[in-house]
Coordinates of C-alpha atoms and ligand atoms in Angstrom, one line a residue:
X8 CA 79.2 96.7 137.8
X9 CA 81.8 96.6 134.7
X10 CA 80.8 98.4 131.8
X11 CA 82.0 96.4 128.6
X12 CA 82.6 97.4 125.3
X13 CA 82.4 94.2 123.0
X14 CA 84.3 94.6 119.6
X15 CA 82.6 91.1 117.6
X16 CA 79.3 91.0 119.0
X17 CA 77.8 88.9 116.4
X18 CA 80.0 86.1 116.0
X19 CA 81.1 82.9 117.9
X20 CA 82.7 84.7 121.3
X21 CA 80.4 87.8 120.5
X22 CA 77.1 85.9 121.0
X23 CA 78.4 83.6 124.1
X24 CA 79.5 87.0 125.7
X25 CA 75.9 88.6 125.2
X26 CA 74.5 85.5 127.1
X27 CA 76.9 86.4 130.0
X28 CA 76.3 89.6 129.8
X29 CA 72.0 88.3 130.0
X30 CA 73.3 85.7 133.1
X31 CA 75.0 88.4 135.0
X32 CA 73.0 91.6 134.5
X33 CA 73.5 92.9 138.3
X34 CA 77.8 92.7 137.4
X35 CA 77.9 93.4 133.5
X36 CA 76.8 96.5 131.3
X37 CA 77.1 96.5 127.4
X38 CA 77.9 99.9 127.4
X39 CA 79.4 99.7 123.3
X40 CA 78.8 96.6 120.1
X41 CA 80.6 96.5 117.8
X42 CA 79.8 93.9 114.2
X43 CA 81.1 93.3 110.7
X44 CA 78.7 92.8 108.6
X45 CA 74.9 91.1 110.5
X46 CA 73.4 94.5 111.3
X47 CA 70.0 92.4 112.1
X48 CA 71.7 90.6 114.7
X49 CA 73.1 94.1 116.2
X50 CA 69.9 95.9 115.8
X51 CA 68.4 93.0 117.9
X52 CA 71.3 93.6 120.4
X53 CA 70.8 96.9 120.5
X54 CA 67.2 97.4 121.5
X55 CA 68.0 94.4 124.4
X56 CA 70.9 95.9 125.7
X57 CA 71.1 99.4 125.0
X58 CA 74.1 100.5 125.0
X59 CA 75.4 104.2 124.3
X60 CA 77.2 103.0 120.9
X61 CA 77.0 100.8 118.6
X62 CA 79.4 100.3 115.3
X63 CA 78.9 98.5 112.2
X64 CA 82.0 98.3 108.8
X65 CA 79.9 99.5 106.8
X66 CA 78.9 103.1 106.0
X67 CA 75.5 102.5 104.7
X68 CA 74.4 100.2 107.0
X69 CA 75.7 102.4 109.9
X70 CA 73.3 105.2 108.5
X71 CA 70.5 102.5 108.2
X72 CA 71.1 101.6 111.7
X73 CA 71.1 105.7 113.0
X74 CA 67.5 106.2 110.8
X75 CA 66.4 103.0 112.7
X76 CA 67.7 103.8 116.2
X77 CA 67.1 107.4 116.3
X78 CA 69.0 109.4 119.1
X79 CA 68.6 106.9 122.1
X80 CA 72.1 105.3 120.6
X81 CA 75.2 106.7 118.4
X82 CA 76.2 104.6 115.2
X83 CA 79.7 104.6 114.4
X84 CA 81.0 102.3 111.1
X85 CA 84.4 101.0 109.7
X86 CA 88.1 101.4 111.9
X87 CA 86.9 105.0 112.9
X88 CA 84.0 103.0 115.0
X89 CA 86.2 100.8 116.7
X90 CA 88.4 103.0 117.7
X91 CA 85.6 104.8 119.0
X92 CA 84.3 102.0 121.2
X93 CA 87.6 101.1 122.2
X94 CA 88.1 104.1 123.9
X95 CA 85.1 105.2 125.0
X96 CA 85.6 107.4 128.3
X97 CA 83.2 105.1 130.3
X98 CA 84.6 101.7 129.1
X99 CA 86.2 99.4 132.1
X100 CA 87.0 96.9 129.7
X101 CA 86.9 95.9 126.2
X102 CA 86.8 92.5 124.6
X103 CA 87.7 92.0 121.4
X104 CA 86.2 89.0 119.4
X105 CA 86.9 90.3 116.0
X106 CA 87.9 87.9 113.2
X107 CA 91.4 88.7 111.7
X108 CA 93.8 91.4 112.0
X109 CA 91.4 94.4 112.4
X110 CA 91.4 93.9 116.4
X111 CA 94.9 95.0 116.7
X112 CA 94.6 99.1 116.5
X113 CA 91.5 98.8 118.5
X114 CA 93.1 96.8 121.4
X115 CA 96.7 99.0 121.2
X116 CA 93.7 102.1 121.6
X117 CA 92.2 100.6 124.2
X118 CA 95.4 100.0 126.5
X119 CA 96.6 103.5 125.8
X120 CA 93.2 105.0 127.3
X121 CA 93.7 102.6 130.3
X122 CA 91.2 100.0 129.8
X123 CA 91.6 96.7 130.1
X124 CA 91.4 94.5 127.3
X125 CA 90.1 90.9 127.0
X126 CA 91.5 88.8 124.1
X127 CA 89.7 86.4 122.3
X128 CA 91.2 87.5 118.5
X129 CA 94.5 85.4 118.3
X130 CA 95.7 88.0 116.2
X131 CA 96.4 90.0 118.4
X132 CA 99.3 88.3 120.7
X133 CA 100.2 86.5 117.7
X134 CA 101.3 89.2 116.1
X135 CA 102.3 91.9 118.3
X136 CA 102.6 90.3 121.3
X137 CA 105.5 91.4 122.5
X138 CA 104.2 95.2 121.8
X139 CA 100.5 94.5 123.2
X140 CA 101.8 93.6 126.7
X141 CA 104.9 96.1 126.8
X142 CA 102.2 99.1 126.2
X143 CA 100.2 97.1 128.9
X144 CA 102.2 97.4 131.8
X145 CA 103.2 100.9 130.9
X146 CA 99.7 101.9 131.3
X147 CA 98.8 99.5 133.9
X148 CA 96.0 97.5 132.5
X149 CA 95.7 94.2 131.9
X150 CA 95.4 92.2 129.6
X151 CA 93.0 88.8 130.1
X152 CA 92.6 86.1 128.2
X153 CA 88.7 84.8 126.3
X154 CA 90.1 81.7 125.1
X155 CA 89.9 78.8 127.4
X156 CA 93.6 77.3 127.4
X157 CA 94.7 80.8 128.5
X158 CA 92.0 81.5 130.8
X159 CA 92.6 77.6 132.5
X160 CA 96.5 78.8 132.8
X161 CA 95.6 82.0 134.0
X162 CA 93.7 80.7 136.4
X163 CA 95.8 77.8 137.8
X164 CA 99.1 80.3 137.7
X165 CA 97.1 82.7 139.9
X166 CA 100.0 85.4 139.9
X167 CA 102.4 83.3 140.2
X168 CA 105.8 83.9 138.9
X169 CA 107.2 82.7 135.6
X170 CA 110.3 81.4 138.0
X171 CA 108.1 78.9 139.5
X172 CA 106.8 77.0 136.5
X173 CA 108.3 74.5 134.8
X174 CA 105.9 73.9 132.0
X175 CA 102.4 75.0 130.6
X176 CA 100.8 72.6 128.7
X177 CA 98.0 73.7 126.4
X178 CA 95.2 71.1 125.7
X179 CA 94.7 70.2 122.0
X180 CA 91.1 68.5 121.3
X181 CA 93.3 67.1 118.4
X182 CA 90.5 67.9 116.0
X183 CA 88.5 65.8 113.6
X184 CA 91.4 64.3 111.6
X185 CA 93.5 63.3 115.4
X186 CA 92.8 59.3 114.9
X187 CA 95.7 57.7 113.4
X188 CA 93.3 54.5 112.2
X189 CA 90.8 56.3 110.9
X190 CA 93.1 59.5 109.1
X191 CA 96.3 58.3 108.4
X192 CA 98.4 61.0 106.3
X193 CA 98.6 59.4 103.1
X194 CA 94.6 60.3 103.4
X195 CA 94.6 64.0 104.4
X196 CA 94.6 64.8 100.7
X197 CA 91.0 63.8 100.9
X198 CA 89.5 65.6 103.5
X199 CA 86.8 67.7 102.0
X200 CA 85.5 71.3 103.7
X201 CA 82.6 69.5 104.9
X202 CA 84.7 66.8 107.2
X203 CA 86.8 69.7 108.6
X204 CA 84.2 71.9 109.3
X205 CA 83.0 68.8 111.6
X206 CA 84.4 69.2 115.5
X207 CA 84.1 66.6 117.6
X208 CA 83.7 69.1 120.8
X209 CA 83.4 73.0 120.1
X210 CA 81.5 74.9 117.9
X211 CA 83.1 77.9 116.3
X212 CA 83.9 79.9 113.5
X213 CA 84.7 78.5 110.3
X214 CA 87.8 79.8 110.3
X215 CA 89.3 78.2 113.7
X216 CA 86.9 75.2 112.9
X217 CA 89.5 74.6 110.1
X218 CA 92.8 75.8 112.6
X219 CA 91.8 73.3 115.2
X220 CA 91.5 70.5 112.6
X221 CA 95.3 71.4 111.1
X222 CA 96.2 72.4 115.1
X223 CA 97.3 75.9 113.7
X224 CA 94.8 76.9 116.3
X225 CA 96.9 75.1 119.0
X226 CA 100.1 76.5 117.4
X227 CA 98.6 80.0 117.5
X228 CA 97.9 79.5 121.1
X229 CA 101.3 78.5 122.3
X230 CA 102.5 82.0 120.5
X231 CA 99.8 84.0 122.4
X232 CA 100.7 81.9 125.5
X233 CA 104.5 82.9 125.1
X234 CA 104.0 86.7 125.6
X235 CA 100.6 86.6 127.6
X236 CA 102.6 84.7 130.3
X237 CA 106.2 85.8 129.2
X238 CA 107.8 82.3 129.5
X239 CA 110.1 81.4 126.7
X240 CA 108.8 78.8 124.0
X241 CA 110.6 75.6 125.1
X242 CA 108.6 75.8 128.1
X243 CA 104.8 75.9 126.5
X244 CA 104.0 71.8 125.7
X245 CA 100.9 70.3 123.9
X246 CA 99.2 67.5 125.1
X247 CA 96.3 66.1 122.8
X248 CA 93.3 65.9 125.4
X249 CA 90.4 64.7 123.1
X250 CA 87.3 65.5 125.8
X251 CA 88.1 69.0 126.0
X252 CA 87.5 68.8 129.8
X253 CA 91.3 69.5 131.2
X254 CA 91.5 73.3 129.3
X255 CA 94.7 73.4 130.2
X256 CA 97.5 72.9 133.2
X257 CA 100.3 74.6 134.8
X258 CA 103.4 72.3 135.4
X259 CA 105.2 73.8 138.7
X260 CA 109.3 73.4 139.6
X261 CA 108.1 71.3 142.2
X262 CA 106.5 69.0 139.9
X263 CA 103.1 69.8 141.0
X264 CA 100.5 70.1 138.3
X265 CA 97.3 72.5 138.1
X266 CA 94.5 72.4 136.4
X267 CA 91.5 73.7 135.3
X268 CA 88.6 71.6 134.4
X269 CA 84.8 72.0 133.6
X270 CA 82.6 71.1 130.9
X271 CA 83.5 73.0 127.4
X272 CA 81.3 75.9 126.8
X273 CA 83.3 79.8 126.3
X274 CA 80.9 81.4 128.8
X275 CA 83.4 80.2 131.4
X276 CA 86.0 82.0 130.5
X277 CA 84.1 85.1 129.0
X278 CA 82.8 85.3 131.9
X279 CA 85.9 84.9 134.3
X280 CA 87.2 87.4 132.1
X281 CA 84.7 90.1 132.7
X282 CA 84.1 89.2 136.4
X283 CA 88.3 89.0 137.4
X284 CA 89.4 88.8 139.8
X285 CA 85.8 88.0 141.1
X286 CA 84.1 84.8 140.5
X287 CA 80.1 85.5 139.9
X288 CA 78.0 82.9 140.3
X289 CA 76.2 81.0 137.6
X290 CA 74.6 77.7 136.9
X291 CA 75.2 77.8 133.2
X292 CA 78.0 75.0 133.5
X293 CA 77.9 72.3 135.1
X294 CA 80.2 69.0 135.1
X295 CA 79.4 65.7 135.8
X296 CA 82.4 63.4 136.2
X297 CA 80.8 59.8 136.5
X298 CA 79.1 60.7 133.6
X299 CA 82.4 62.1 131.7
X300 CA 83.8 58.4 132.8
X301 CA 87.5 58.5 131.3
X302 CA 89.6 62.0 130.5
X303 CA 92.6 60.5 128.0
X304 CA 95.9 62.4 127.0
X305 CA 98.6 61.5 124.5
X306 CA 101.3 63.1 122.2
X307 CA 100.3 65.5 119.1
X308 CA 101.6 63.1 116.3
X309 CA 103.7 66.3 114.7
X310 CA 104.1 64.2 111.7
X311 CA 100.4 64.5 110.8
X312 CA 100.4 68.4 112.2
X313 CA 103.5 70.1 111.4
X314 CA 101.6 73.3 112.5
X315 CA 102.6 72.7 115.6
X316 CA 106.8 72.9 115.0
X317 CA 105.7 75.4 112.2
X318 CA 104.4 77.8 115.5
X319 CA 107.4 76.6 117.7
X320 CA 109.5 77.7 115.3
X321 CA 107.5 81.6 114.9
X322 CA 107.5 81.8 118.6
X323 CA 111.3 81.0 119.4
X324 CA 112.6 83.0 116.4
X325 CA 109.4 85.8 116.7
X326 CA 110.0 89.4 115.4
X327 CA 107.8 88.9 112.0
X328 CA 107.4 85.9 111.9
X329 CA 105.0 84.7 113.8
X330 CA 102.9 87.5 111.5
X331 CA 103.7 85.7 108.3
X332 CA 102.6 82.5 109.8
X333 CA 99.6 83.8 111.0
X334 CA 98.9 85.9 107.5
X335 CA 100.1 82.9 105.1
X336 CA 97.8 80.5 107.4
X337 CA 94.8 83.2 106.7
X338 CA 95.3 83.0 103.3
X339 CA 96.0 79.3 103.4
X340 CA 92.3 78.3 105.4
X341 CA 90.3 80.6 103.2
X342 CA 91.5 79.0 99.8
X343 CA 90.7 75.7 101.1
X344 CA 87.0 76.8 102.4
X345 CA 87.2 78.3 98.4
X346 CA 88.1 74.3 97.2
X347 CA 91.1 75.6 95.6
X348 CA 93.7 74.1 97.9
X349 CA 93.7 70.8 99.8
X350 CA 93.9 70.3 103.3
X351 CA 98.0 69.3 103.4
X352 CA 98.6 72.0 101.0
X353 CA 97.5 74.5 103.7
X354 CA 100.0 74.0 105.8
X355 CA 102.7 73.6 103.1
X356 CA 101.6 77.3 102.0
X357 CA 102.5 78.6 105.9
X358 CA 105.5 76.8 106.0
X359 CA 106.5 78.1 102.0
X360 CA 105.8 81.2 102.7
X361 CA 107.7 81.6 106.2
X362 CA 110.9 80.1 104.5
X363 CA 110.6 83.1 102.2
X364 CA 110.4 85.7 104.6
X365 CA 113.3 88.0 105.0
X366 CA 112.9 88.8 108.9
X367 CA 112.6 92.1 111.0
X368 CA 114.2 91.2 114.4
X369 CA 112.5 94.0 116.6
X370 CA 109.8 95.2 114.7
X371 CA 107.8 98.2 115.4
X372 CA 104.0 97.9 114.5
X373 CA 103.6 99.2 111.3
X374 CA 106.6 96.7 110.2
X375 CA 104.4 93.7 111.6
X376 CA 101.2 95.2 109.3
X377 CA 104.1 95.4 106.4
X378 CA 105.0 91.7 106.9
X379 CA 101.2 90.4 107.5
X380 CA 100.7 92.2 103.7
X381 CA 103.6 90.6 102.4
X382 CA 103.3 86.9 103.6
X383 CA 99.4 87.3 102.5
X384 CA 100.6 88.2 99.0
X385 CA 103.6 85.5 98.8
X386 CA 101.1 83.2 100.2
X387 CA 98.4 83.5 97.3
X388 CA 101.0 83.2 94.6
Ligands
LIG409 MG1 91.3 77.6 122.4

């Protein structure tokens, strides 16, 4: 049995983890939730799951929540709740699905009291990657991946050295706008909220709807991928894959390729996550190949999707900068969801704002928060 804390247990990854969490009840206890703002949805989590402690941001509804719940469970609000749950004495692991940069000091918490961590908030490796997994191995915990490219190379690496790969190539669905034909770039001017709120074969967030459609989200990924699996940048490829079946591969010196295949749905790795390094049974995915009929791969056209060189360029240089990207791209998404940008223009503001940036080489944590205010402020302007 692992007990779980889940920080995000009302969006996206939070939801598909509670439906683990209700496939697996003999292997996983929600011992702590943790949501922004939906304190129906938690209150409905709550009474299913009971778990010791719950956390909501805010204060008022925290206090609504305590009136409602009585003693059987402790209500915790804001960062002081999160830190709470993070390190909660009876925690094995904690998963952190929380949108933006407020997952950080909860996941640093939760290595230091030796828990594992699972990662679903890019934030996180994006920005203080190299920090996240240096405090890792000094405690000894690990430090597992929610998001399926990582938990496919994860999975097909299987321990295996960094000496013995060649390559990792992330999977791209290539997103709504990845036909040439159909969404050549004189027309990306055009695309309204509505058309890039549209994917073709995941639904999300809003916010990594709109990453995935400029492949920020892909960009992002090969960051995170850099320090979760402490391989240099040149070696993390993108291959556009736009079935979403291949969730990633691992390229061997041999020339040997692995990979790891299923039908999309997060559940699979949420719940390889939680289970590691056990499998648990489950008949919630299932893959057909006949029926899938043809699995097609080509080159991200980086013309169309400068994100991608934009995040080549964060990782190989990294200190801040892969901060900035992540903060001006923040900043970027939301002012287009707010029609007040266009969809090129988003990635002209990340790429504006990192060739402002004066960078910090080694930074320590608070210089990273420093820069993620900065580039979000250079970024609106
Ligand atoms: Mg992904």
């Amino acid at each position: 049995m692992k007990n779980v804390v889940l920080l995000g247990s009302t969006g996206s990854i939070g939801t598909s983890t509670i439906k683990v969490a209700e496939d697996l009840p003999d292997q996983i206890r929600l011992i702590g939730l943790a949501a922004g703002g939906n304190a129906d949805l938690l209150l409905e989590q709550t009474r299913k799951h009971r778990p010791a402690v719950i956390s909501i941001n805010d204060p008022a509804k925290a206090r609504d929540l305590q009136n409602t719940l009585g003693a059987s469970c402790e209500v915790f609000c804001g960062n002081e709740g999160l830190l709470k749950l993070a390190t909660l004495p009876a925690a094995d692991i904690v998963l952190i699905a929380i949108v933006g940069t407020a997952g950080l000091q909860p996941a640093l918490a939760a290595i230091r009291a030796g828990k594992d961590i699972a990662v679903a908030s890019k934030e996180i490796l994006v920005m203080a990657g190299e920090i996240v997994m240096n405090e890792a191995r000094k405690h000894g915990v690990r430090v597992l991946a929610v998001d399926s490219e990582h938990s496919a190379i994860f999975q097909c690496l299987d321990g295996k050295p960094t000496n013995s790969v060649r390559k990792l190539l992330l999977t791209a669905s290539g997103g709504p706008f990845r036909s040439q034909t159909d969404w050549p770039k004189e027309k990306f001017s055009e695309i309204t909220v509505e058309r890039a709120l549209k994917h073709p074969s995941w639904v999300m967030g809003r916010k990594i709807t709109i990453d995935s459609a400029t492949l920020f989200n892909k960009g992002l990924e090969m960051i995170e991928a850099r320090w979760l699996f402490a391989i240099e940048m040149a070696r993390v490829g993108v291959v556009v894959h736009p079935q979403s079946i291949v969730h990633s591969m691992v390229e061997f010196v041999d020339g040997s390729l692995l990979a790891q295949l299923s039908t999309p749905d997060m559940c699979l790795p949420i719940q390889y996550a939680l289970t590691y390094p056990d499998r648990a049974a489950s008949d919630r995915v299932q893959t057909n190949f006949p029926r899938l009929g043809t699995l097609t791969f080509e080159e991200p056209d980086l013309e169309r999707f400068p994100a991608i060189e934009l995040a080549r360029q964060a990782g190989e240089i990294g200190g801040t900068l892969p901060a900035v990207l992540n903060a001006a791209n923040e900043v970027a998404v939301a002012a287009f969801l707010n029609r007040k940008i266009n969809f090129p223009q988003i990635t002209e503001t990340v790429r504006r704002t990192m060739a402002a940036h004066a960078l910090v080489a080694q930074p320590t944590l608070d210089q990273i928060l420093a820069a993620d205010i900065w580039a979000r402020r250079m970024a609106e302007k």
